[in-house]
Coordinates of C-alpha atoms in Angstrom, one line a residue:
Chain H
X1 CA -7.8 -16.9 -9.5
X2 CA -7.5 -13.2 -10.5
X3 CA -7.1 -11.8 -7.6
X4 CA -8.1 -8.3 -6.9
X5 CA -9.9 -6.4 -9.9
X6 CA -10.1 -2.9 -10.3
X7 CA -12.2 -1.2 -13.2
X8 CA -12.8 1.2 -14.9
X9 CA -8.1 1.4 -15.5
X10 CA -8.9 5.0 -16.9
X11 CA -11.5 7.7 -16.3
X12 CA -12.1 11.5 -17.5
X13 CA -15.0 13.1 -15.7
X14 CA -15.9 17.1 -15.4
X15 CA -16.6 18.8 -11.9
X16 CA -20.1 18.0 -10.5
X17 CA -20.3 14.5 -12.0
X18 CA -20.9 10.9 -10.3
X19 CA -19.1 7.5 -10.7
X20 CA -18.3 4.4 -9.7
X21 CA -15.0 2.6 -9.4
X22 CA -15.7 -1.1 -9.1
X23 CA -13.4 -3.5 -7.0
X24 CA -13.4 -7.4 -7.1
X25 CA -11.7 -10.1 -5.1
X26 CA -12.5 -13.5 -5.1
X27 CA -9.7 -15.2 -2.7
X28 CA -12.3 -14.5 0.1
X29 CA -10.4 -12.2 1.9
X30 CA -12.9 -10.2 4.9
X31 CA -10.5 -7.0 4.9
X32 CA -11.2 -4.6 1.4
X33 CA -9.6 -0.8 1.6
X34 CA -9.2 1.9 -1.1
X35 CA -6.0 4.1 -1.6
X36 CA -5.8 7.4 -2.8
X37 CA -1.8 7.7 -4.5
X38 CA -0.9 11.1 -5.0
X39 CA 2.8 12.1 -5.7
X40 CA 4.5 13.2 -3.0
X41 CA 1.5 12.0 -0.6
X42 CA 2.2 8.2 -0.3
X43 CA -0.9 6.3 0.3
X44 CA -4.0 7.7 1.9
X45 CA -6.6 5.3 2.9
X46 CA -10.2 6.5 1.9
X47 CA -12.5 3.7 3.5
X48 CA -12.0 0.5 4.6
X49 CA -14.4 -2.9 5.2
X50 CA -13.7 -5.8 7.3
X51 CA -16.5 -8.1 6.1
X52 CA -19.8 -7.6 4.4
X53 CA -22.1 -5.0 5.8
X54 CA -19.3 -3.4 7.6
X55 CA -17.5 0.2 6.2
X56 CA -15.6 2.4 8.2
X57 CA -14.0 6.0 6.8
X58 CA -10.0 6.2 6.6
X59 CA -7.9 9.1 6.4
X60 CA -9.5 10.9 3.6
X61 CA -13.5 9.7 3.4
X62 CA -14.6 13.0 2.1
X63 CA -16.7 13.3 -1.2
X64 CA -16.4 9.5 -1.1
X65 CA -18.7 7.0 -0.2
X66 CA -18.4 2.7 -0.2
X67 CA -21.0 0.1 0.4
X68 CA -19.8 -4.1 1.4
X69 CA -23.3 -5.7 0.7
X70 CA -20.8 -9.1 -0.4
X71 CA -17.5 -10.3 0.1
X72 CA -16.4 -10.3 -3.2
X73 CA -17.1 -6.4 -4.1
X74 CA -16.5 -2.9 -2.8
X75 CA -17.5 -0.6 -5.0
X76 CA -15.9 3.1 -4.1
X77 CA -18.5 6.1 -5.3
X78 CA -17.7 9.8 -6.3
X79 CA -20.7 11.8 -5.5
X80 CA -19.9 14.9 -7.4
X81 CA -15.9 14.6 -8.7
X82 CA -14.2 17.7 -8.0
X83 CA -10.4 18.3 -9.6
X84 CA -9.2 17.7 -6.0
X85 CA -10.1 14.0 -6.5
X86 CA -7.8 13.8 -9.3
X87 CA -5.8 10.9 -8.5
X88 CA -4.7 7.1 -9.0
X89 CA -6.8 4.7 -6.6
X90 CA -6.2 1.6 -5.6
X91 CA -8.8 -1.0 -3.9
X92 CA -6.7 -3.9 -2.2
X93 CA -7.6 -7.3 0.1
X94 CA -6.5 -9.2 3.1
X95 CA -7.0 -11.7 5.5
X96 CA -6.1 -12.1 9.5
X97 CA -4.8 -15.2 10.3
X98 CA -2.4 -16.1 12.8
X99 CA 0.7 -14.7 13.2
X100 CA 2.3 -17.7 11.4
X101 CA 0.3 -17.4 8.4
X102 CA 2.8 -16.3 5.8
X103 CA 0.0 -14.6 3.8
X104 CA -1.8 -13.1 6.9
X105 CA -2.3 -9.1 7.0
X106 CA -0.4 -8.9 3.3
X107 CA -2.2 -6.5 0.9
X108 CA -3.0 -7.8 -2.4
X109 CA -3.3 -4.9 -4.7
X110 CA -5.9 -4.0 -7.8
X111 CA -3.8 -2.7 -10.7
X112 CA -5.4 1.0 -10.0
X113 CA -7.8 3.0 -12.1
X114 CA -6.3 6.5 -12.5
X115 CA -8.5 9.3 -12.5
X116 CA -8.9 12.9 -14.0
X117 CA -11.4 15.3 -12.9
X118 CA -11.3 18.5 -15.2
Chain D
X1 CA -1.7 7.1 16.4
X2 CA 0.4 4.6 13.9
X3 CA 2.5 6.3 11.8
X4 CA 5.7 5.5 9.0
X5 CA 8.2 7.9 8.0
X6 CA 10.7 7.7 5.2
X7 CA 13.1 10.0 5.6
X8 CA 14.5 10.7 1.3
X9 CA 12.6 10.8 -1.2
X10 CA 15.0 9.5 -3.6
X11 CA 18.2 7.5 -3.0
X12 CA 20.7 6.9 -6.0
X13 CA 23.4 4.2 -5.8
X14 CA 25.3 2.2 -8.7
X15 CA 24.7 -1.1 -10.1
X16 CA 26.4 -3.9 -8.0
X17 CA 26.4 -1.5 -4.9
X18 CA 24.7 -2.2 -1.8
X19 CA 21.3 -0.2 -1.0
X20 CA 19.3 1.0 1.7
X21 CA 16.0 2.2 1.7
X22 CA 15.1 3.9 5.4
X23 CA 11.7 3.9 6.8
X24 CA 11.0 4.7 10.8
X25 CA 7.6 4.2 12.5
X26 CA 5.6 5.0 15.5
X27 CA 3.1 2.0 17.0
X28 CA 1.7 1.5 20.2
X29 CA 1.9 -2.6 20.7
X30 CA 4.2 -4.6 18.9
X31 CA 5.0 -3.6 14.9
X32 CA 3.5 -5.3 11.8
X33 CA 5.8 -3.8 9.6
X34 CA 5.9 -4.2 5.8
X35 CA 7.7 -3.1 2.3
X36 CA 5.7 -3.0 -0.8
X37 CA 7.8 -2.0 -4.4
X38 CA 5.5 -0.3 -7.3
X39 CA 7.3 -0.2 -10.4
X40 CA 6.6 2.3 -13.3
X41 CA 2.8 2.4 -14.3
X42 CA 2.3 -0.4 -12.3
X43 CA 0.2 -1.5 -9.3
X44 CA 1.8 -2.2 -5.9
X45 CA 3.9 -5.3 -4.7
X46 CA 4.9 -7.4 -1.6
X47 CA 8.1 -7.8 -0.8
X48 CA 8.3 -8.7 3.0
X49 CA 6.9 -8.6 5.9
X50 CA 8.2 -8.4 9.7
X51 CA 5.0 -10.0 12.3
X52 CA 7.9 -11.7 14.9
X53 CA 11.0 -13.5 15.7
X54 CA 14.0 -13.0 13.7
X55 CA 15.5 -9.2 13.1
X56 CA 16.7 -9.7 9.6
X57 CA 13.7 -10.7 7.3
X58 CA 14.0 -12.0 4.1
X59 CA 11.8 -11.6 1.1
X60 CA 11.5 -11.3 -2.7
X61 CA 14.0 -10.4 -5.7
X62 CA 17.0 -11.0 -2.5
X63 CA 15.4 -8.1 -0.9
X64 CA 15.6 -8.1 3.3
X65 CA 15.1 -6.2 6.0
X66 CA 15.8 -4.8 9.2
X67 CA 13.9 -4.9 12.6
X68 CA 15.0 -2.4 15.2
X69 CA 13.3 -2.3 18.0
X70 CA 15.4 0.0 20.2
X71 CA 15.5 2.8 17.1
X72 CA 12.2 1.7 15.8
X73 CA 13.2 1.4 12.2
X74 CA 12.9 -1.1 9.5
X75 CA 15.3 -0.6 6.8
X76 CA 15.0 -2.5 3.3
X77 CA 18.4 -3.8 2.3
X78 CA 19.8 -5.5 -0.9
X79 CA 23.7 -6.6 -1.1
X80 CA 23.7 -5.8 -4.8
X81 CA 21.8 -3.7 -6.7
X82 CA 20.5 -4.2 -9.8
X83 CA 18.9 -1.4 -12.4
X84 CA 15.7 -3.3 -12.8
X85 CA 15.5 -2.6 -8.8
X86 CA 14.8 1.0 -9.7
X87 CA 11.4 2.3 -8.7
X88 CA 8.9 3.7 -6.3
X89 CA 9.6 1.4 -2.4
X90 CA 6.8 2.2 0.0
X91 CA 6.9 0.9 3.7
X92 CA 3.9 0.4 6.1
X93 CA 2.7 -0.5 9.4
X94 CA -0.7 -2.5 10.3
X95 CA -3.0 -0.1 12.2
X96 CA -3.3 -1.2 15.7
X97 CA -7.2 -2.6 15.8
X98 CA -6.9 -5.9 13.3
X99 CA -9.0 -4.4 10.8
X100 CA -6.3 -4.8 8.5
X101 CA -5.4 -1.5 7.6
X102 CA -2.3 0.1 6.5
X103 CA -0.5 2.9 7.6
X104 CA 2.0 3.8 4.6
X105 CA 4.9 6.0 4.5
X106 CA 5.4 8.8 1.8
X107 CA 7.3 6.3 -0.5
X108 CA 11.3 6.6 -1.6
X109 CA 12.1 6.5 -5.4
X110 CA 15.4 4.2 -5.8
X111 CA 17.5 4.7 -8.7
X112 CA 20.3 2.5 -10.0
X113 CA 22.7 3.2 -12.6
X114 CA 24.8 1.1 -14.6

């Protein structure tokens, strides 16, 4: 069980260009979100999923898009990186359950992939 | 709109004192509170959680917490501190549609000395 996987951990892109961060869970949780953590800033949600086929924008959504076509992955894309997005991001997992649950609504955290746009 | 507030950005307190850590929030409906630690370079943790019933919650590393409904504030607590307790405490509240988002608060670095 590895919980929730977050790659690439490091990544230098220049202004204008495209990537990918890539998020895996496999404890079949139906809610996925990615964090923006900037200092001083806490974290910002970006988008959020609460099943497959279903994305919906956070606090800061722009120049970011997502796509849930499984369970398992929710891949977060940077369309043209600007040094704004400079930042450490974190894709996370949960699941409902009732109130008695003891894991229900917990977030279990990627280990980030920090990210410099130049 | 749900919303967390901690108030210092840094609290400092000696090894083998008692801590706080002070978060407020703002909900409509009843609270889903929560405290996460992060550690240096590291990703984030659980430590507890308050969903119901009893005020005082306890969770990880003799952590606990607070519920206070009438000030609406959820304090993080610890009898004794310890220097590996230093790091970055972030608390948060479950966005009111069960979607399960998180609101999170700006974060408070704790520092303990020896």
């Amino acid at each position: 069980n590895a919980g929730v996987t977050q790659t690439p951990k490091f990544q230098v892109l220049k202004t204008g260009q495209s990537m990918t961060l890539q998020c895996a869970q496999d404890m079949n949780h139906e809610y996925m979100s990615w964090y923006r953590q900037d200092p001083g800033m806490g974290l910002r949600l970006i988008h959020y999923s609460v099943g497959a086929g279903i994305t919906d924008q956070g606090e800061v959504p722009n120049g970011y898009n997502v796509s849930r076509s499984t369970t398992e992955d929710f891949p977060l894309r940077l369309l043209s990186a600007a040094p704004s997005q400079t930042s450490v991001y974190f894709c996370a997992s949960s699941y409902s359950g009732g109130q008695g649950t003891s894991g229900a609504n917990v977030l279990t955290f990627g280990a980030g992939s920090r990210l410099t746009v130049l | 709109a749900q919303s967390v507030a901690q108030p210092e950005d840094q609290v400092n307190v000696a090894e083998g004192n008692p801590l706080t850590v002070k978060c407020t929030y703002s909900v409509s409906g009843n609270p889903y509170l929560f405290w996460y630690v992060q550690y240096p370079n590291r990703g984030l943790q659980f430590l507890l959680k308050y969903i119901t019933g009893d005020n005082l919650v306890k969770g990880s590393y003799g952590f606990e917490a607070e519920f206070n409904k009438s000030q609406t504030s959820f304090h993080l607590k610890k009898p004794s501190a310890l220097v590996s307790d230093s790091a970055l405490y972030f608390c948060a509240v479950r966005d009111s549609g069960n979607t399960g988002k998180l609101i999170f608060g700006q974060g408070t670095t704790l520092q303990v000395k020896p």
